[in-house]
PDB file of C-alpha atoms and ligand atoms in Angstrom:
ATOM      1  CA  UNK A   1     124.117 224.229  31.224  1.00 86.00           C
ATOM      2  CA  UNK A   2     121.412 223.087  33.787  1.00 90.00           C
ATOM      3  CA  UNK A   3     119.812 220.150  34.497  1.00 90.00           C
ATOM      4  CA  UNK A   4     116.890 222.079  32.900  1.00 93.00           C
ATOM      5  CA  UNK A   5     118.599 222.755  29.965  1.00 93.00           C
ATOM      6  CA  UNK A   6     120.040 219.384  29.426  1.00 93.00           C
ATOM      7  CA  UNK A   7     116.595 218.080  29.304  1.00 94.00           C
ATOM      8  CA  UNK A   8     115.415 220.213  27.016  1.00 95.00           C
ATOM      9  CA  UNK A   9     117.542 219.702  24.893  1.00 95.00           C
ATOM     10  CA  UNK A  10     117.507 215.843  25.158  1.00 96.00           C
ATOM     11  CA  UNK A  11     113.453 216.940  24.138  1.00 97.00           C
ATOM     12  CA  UNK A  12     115.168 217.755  20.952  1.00 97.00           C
ATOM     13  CA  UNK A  13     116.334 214.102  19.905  1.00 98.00           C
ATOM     14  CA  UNK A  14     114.152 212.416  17.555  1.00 98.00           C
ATOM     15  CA  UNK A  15     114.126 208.956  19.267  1.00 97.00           C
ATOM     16  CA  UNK A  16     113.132 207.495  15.630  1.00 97.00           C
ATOM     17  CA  UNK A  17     116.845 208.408  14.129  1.00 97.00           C
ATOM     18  CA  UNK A  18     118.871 207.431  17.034  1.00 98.00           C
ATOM     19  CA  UNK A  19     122.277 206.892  15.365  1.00 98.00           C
ATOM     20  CA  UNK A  20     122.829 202.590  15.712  1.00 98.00           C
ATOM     21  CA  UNK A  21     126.905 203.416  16.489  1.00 98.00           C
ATOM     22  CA  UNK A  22     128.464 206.501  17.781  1.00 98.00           C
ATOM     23  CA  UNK A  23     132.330 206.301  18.235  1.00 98.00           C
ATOM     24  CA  UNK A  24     134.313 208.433  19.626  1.00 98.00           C
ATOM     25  CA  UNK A  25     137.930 209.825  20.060  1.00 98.00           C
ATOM     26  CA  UNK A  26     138.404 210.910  23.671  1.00 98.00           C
ATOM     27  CA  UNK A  27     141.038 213.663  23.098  1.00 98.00           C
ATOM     28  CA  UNK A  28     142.293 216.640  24.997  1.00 98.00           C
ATOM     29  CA  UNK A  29     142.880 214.932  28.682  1.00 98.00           C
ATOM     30  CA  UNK A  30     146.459 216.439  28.701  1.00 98.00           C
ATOM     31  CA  UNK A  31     145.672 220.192  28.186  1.00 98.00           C
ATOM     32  CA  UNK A  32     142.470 220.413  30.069  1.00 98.00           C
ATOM     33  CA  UNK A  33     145.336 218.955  33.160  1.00 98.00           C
ATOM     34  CA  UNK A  34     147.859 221.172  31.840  1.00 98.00           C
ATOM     35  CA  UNK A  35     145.219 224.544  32.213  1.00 98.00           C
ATOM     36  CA  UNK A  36     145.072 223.486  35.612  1.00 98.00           C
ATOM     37  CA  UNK A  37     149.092 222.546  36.271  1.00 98.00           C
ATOM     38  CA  UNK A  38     147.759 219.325  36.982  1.00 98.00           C
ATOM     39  CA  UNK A  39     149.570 216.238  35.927  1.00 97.00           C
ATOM     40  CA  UNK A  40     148.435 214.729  32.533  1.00 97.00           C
ATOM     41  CA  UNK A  41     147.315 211.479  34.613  1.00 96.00           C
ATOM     42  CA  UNK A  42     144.641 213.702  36.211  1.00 98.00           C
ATOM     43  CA  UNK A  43     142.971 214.556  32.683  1.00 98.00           C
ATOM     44  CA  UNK A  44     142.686 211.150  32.552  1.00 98.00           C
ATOM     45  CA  UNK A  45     141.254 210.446  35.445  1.00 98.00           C
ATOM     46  CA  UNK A  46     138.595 212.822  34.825  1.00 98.00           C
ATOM     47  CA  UNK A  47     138.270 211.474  31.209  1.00 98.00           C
ATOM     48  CA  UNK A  48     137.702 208.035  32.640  1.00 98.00           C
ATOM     49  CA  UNK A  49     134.436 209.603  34.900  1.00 98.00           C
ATOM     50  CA  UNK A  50     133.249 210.939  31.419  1.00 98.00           C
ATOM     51  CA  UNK A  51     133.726 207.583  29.748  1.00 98.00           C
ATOM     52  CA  UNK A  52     131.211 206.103  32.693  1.00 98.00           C
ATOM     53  CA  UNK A  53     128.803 209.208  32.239  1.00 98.00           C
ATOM     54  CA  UNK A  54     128.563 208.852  28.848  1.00 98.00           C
ATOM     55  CA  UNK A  55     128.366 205.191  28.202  1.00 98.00           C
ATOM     56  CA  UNK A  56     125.299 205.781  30.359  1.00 98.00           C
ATOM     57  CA  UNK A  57     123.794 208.283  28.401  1.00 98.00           C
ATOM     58  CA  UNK A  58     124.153 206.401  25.440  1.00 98.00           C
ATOM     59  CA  UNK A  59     122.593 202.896  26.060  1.00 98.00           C
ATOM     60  CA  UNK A  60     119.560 205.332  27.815  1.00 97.00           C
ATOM     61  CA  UNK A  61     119.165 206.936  23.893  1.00 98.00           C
ATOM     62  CA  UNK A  62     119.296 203.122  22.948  1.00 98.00           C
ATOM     63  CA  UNK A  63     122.344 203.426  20.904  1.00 98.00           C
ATOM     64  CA  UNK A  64     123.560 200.123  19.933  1.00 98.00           C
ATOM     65  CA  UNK A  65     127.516 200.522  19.838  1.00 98.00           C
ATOM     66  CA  UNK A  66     129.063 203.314  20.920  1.00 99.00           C
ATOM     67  CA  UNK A  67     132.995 202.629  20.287  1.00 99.00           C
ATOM     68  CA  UNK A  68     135.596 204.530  22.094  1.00 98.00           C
ATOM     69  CA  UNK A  69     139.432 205.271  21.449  1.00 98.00           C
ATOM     70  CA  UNK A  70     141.202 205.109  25.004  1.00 98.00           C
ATOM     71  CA  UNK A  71     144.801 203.629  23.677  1.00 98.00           C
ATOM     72  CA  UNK A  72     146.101 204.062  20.080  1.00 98.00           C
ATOM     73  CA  UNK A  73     148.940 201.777  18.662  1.00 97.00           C
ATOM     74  CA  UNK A  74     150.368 204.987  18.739  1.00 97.00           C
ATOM     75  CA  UNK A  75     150.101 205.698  22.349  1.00 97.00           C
ATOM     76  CA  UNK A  76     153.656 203.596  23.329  1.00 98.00           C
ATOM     77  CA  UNK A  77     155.394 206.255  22.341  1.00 97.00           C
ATOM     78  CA  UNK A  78     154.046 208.439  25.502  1.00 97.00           C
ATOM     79  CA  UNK A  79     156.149 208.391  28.417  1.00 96.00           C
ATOM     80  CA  UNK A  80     156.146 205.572  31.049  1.00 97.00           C
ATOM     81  CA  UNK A  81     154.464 206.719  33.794  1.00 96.00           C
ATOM     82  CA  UNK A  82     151.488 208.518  31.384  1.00 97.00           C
ATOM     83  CA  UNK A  83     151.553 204.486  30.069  1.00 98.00           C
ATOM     84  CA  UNK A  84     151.155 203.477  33.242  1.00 98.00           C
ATOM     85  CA  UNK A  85     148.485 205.961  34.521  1.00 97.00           C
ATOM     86  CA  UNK A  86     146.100 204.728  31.809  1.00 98.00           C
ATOM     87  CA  UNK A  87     146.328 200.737  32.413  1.00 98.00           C
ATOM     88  CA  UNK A  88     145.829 201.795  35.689  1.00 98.00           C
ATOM     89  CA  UNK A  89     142.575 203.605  35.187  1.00 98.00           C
ATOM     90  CA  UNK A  90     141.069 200.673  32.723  1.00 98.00           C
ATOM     91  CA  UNK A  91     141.871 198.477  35.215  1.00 98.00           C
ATOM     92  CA  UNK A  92     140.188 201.265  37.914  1.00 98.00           C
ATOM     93  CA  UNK A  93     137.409 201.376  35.429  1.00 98.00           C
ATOM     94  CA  UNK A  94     136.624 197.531  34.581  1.00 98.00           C
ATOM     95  CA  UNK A  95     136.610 196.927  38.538  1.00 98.00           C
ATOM     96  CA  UNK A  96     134.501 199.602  39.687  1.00 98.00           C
ATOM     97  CA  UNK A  97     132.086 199.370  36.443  1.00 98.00           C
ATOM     98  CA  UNK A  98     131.819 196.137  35.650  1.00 98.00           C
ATOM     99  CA  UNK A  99     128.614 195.166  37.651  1.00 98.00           C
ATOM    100  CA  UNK A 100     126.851 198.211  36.489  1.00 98.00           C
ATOM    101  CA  UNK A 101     127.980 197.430  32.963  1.00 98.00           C
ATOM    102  CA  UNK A 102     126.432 193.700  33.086  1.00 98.00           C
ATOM    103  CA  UNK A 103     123.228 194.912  35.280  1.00 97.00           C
ATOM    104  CA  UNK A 104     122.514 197.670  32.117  1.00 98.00           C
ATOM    105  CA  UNK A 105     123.467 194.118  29.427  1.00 98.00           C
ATOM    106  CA  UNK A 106     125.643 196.070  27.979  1.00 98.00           C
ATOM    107  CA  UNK A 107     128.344 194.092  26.183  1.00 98.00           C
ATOM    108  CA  UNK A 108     132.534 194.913  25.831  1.00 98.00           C
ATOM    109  CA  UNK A 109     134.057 194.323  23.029  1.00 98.00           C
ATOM    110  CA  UNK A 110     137.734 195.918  22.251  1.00 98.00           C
ATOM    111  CA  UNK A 111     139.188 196.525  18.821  1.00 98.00           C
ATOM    112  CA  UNK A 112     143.060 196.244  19.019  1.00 98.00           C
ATOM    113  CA  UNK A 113     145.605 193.848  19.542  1.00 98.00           C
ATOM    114  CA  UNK A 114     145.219 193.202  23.722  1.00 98.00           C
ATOM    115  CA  UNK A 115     147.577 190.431  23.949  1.00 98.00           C
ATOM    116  CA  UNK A 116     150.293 193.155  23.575  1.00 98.00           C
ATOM    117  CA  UNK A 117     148.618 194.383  26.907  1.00 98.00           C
ATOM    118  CA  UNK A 118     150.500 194.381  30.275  1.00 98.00           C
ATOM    119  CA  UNK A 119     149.012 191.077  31.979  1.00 98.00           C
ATOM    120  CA  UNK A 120     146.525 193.013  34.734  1.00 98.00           C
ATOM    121  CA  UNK A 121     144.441 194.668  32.513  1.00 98.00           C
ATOM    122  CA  UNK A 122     144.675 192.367  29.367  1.00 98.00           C
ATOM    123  CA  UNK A 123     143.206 189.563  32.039  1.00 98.00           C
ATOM    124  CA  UNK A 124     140.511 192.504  33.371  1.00 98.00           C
ATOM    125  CA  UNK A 125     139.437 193.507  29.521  1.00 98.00           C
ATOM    126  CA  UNK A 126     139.282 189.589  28.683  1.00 98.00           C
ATOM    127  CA  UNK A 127     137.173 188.877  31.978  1.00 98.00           C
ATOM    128  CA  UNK A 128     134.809 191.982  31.031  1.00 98.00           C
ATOM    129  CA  UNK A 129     134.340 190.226  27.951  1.00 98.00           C
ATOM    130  CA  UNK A 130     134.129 187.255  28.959  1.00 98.00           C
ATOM    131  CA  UNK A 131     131.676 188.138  31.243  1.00 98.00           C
ATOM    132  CA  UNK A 132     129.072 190.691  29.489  1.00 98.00           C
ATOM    133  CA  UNK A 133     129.548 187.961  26.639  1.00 98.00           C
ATOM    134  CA  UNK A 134     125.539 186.885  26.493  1.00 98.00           C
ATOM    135  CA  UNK A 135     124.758 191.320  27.031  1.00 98.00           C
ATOM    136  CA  UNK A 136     122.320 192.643  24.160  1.00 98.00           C
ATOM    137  CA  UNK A 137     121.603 196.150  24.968  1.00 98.00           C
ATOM    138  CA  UNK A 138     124.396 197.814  23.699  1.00 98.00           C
ATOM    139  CA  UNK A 139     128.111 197.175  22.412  1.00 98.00           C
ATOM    140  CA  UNK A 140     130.540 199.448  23.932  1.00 98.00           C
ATOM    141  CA  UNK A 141     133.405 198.880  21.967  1.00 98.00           C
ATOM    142  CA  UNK A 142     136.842 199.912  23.164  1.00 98.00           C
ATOM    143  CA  UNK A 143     139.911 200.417  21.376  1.00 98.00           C
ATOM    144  CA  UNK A 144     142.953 199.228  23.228  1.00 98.00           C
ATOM    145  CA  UNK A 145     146.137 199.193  20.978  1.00 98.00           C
ATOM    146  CA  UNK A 146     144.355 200.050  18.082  1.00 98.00           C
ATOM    147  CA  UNK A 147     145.104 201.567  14.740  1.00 98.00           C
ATOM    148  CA  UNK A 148     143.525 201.989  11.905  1.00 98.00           C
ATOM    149  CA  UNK A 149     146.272 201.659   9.157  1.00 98.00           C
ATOM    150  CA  UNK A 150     147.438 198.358  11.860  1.00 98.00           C
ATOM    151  CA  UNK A 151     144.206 196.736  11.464  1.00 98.00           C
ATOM    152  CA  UNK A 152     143.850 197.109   7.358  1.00 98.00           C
ATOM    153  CA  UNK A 153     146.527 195.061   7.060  1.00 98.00           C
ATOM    154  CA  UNK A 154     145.881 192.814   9.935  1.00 98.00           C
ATOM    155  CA  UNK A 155     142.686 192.352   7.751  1.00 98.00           C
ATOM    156  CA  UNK A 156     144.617 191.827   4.333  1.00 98.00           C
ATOM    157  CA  UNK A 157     146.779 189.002   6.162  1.00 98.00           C
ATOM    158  CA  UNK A 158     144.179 187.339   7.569  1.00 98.00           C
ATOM    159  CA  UNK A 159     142.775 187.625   4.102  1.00 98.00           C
ATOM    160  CA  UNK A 160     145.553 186.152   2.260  1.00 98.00           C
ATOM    161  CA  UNK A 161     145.700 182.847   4.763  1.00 98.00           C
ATOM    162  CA  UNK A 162     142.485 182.094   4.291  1.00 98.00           C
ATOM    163  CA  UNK A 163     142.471 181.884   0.503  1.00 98.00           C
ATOM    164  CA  UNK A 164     145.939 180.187   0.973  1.00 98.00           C
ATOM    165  CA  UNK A 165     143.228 177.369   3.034  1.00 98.00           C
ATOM    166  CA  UNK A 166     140.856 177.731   0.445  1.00 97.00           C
ATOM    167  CA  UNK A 167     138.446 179.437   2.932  1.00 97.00           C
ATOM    168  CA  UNK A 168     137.439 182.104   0.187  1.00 97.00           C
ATOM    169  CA  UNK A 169     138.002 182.819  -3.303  1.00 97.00           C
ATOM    170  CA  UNK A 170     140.599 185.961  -4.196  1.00 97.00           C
ATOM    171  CA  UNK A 171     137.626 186.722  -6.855  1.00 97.00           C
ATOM    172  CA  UNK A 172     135.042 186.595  -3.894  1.00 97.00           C
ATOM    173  CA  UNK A 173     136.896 189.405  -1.946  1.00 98.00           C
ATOM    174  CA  UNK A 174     134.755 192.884  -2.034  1.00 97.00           C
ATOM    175  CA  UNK A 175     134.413 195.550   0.548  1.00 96.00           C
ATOM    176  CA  UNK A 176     131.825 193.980   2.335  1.00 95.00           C
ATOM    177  CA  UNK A 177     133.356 191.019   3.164  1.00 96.00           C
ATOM    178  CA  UNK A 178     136.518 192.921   3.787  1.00 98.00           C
ATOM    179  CA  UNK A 179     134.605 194.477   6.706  1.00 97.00           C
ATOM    180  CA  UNK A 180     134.815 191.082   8.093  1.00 97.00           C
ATOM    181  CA  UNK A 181     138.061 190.899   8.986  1.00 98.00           C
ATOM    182  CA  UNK A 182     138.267 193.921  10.835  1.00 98.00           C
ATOM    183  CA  UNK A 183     137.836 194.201  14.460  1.00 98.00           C
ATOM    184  CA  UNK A 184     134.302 195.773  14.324  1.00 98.00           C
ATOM    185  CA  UNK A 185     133.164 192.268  12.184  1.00 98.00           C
ATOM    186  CA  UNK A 186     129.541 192.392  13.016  1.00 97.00           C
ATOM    187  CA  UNK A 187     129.443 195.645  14.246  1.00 98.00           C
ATOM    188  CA  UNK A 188     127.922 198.314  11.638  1.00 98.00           C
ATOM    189  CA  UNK A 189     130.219 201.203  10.553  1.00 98.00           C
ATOM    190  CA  UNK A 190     129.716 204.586  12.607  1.00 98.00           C
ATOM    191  CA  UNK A 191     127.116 206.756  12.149  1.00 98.00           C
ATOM    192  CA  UNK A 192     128.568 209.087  13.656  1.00 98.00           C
ATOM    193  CA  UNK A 193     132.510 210.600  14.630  1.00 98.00           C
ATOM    194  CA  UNK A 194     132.627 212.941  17.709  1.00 98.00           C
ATOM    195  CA  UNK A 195     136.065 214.237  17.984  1.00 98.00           C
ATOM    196  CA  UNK A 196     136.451 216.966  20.973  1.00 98.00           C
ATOM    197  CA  UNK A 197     139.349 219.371  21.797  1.00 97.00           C
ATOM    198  CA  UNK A 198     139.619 220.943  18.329  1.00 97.00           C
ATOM    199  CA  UNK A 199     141.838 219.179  16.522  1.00 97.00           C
ATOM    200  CA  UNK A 200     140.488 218.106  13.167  1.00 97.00           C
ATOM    201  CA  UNK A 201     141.893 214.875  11.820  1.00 96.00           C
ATOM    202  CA  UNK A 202     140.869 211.340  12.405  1.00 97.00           C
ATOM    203  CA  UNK A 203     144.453 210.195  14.425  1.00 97.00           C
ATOM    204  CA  UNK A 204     144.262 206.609  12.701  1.00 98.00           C
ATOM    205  CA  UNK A 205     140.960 205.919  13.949  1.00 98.00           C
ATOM    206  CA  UNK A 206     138.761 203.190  12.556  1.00 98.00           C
ATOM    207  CA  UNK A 207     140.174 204.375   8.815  1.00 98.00           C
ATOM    208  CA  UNK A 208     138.140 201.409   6.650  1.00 98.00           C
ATOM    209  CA  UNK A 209     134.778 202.112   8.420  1.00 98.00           C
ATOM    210  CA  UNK A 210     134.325 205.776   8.438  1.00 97.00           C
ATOM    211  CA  UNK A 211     134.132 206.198   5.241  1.00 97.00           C
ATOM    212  CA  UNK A 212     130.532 207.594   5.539  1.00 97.00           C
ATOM    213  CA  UNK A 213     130.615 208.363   8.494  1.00 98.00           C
ATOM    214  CA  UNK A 214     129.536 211.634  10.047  1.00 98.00           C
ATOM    215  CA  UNK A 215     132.179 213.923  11.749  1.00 98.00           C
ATOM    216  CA  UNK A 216     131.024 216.031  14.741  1.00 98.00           C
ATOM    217  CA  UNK A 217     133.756 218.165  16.401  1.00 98.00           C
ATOM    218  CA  UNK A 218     133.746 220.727  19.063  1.00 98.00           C
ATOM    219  CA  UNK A 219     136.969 222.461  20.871  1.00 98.00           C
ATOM    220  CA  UNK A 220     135.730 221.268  24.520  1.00 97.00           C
ATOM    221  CA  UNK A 221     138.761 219.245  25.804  1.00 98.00           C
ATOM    222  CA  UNK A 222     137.279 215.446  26.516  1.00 98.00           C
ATOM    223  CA  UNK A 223     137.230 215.894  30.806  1.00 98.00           C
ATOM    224  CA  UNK A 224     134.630 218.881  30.059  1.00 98.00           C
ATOM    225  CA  UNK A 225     132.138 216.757  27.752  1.00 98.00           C
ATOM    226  CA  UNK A 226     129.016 216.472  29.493  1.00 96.00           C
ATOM    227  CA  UNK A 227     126.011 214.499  28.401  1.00 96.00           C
ATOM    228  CA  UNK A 228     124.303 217.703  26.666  1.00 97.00           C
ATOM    229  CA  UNK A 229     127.812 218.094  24.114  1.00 97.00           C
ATOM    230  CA  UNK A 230     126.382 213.842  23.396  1.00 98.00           C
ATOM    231  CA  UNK A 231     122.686 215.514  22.784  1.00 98.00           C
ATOM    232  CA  UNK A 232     124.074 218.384  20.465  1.00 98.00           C
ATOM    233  CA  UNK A 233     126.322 216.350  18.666  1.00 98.00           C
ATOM    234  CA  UNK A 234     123.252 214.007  17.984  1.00 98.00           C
ATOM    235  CA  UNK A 235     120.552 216.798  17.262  1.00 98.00           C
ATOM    236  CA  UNK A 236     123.334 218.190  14.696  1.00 97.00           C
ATOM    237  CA  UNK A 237     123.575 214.371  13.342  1.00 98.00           C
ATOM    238  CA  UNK A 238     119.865 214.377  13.010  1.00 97.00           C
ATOM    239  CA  UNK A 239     120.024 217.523  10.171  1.00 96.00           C
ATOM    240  CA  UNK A 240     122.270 216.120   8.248  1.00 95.00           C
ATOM    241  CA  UNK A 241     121.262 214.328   4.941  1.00 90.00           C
ATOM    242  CA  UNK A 242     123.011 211.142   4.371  1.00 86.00           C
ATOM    243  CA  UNK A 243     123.596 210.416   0.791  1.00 90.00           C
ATOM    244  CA  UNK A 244     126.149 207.805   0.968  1.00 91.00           C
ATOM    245  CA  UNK A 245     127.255 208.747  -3.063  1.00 91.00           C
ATOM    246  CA  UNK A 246     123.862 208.900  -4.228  1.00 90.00           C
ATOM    247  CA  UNK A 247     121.650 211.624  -4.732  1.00 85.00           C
TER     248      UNK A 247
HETATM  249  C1  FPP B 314     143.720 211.611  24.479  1.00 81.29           C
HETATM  250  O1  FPP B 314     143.998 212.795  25.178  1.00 81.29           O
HETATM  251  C2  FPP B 314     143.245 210.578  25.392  1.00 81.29           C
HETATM  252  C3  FPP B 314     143.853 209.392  25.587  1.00 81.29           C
HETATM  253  C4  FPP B 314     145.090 209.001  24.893  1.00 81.29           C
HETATM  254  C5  FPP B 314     143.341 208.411  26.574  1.00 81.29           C
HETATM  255  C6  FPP B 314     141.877 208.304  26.743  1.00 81.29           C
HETATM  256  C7  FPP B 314     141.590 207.623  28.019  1.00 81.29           C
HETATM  257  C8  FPP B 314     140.589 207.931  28.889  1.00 81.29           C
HETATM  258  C9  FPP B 314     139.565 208.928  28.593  1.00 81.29           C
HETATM  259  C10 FPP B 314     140.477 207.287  30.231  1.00 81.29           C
HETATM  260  C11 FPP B 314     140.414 205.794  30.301  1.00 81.29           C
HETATM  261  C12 FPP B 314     139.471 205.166  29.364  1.00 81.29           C
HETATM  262  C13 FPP B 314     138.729 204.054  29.645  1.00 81.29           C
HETATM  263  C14 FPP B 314     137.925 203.412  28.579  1.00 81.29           C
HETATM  264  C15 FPP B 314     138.699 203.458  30.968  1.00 81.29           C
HETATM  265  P1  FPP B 314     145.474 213.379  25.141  1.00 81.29           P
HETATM  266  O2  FPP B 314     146.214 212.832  26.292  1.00 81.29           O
HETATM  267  O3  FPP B 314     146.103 213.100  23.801  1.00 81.29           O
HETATM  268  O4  FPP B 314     145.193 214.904  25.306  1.00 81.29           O
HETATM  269  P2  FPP B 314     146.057 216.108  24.736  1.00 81.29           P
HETATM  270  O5  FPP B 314     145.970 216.025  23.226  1.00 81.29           O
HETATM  271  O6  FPP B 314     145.373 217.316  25.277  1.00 81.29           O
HETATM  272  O7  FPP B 314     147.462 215.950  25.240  1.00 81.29           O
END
């Protein structure tokens, strides 16, 4: 698609029902490398230049968190060097972005256990927080050792201490305070799911909040997703007709 094109079809987006938070799971790096007998690190590497493309995009539509999956608690099972690659590139990513991040106030926030981080880039994700702290534009929320299923009961734990300290009642506890102990507390749930590369299944991702959620996939490997696969996957958001149970 041309630049044309693309703006055409940005013309499309009804800036009145801008979804509030878009997350996404970057997937497909490896075979879009592999269709190219490249190593796996390079899908990454061009994953990482759609990650700055399309945080853009998003705070321009005035999205207010846009959430992204870059490192599942499942991910320590990849080998070392594919491990390695990927610290590399947050780290390559927080350095390089940073000032453009704070200029556009947009704000980082991770979901995830980071202490479990090697030291460079758990001290580079806490200094990008620590620095885009006061940011108002736009969350971009990045999970780093995250799982869904690790986070529920993260929550649940947390949960039971505090009504061991008398912080809250176990009659008080409902869903919506539940929410609270998550990672995203304060953050609303998703609008909207984009899932690229074809595969159909959620991959432990952000399990309590997506439960109305609305899924978007397409089989375009994450390295290929330009800014107008954001605009479709938005215009298609805008048909849909949210009932959330009701009628
Ligand atoms: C899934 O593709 C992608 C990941 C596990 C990593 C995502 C990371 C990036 C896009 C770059 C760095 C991100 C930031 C925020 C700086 P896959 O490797 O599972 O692909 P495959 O299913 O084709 O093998």
């Amino acid at each position: 698609m041309n630049k044309k094109e693309s703006i055409e079809l940005k013309s499309k987006i009804d800036i009145n029902n801008i979804p509030s938070h878009v997350a996404i799971i970057m997937d497909g790096n490896g075979r879009w490398a592999k269709e190219r007998f490249l190593p796996r690190t390079a899908g990454h590497q061009e994953g990482m230049k759609r990650v700055i493309e399309i945080v853009e995009v998003a705070e321009k539509l005035n999205i207010k968190y846009l959430s992204l999956y870059a490192f599942s608690t499942e991910n320590w099972k990849r080998p070392k060097e594919e491990i390695e690659g990927l610290m590399k590139l947050l780290v390559q990513y927080i350095r390089s972005e940073l000032n453009k991040i704070c200029k556009n106030n947009i704000r980082i926030q991770t979901m995830g256990d980071i202490s479990k981080l090697p030291e460079t880039p758990r001290k580079e994700v806490e200094r990008a927080i620590e620095k885009t702290k006061n940011n108002n534009k736009m969350v971009l929320n990045i999970g780093l050792n995250y799982g869904g299923r690790d986070e529920i009961v993260r929550a649940v734990k947390n949960i039971l201490e505090d009504v061991k300290m008398g912080k809250i009642n176990e009659k008080d506890i409902n869903t919506k305070n539940f929410s609270n102990y998550l990672y995203t507390n304060g953050i609303p749930d998703p609008d909207l799911l984009i899932r690229p590369s074809g595969e159909l299944r959620l991959s432990n991702f952000m399990l309590y909040q997506i439960a109305y959620t609305e899924f978007w996939f397409s089989d375009i490997y994450w390295p290929d997703f330009k800014e107008e696969h954001f605009y479709k996957a938005i215009i298609d958001y805008q048909k849909r007709d949210r009932r959330f149970g009701g009628i």
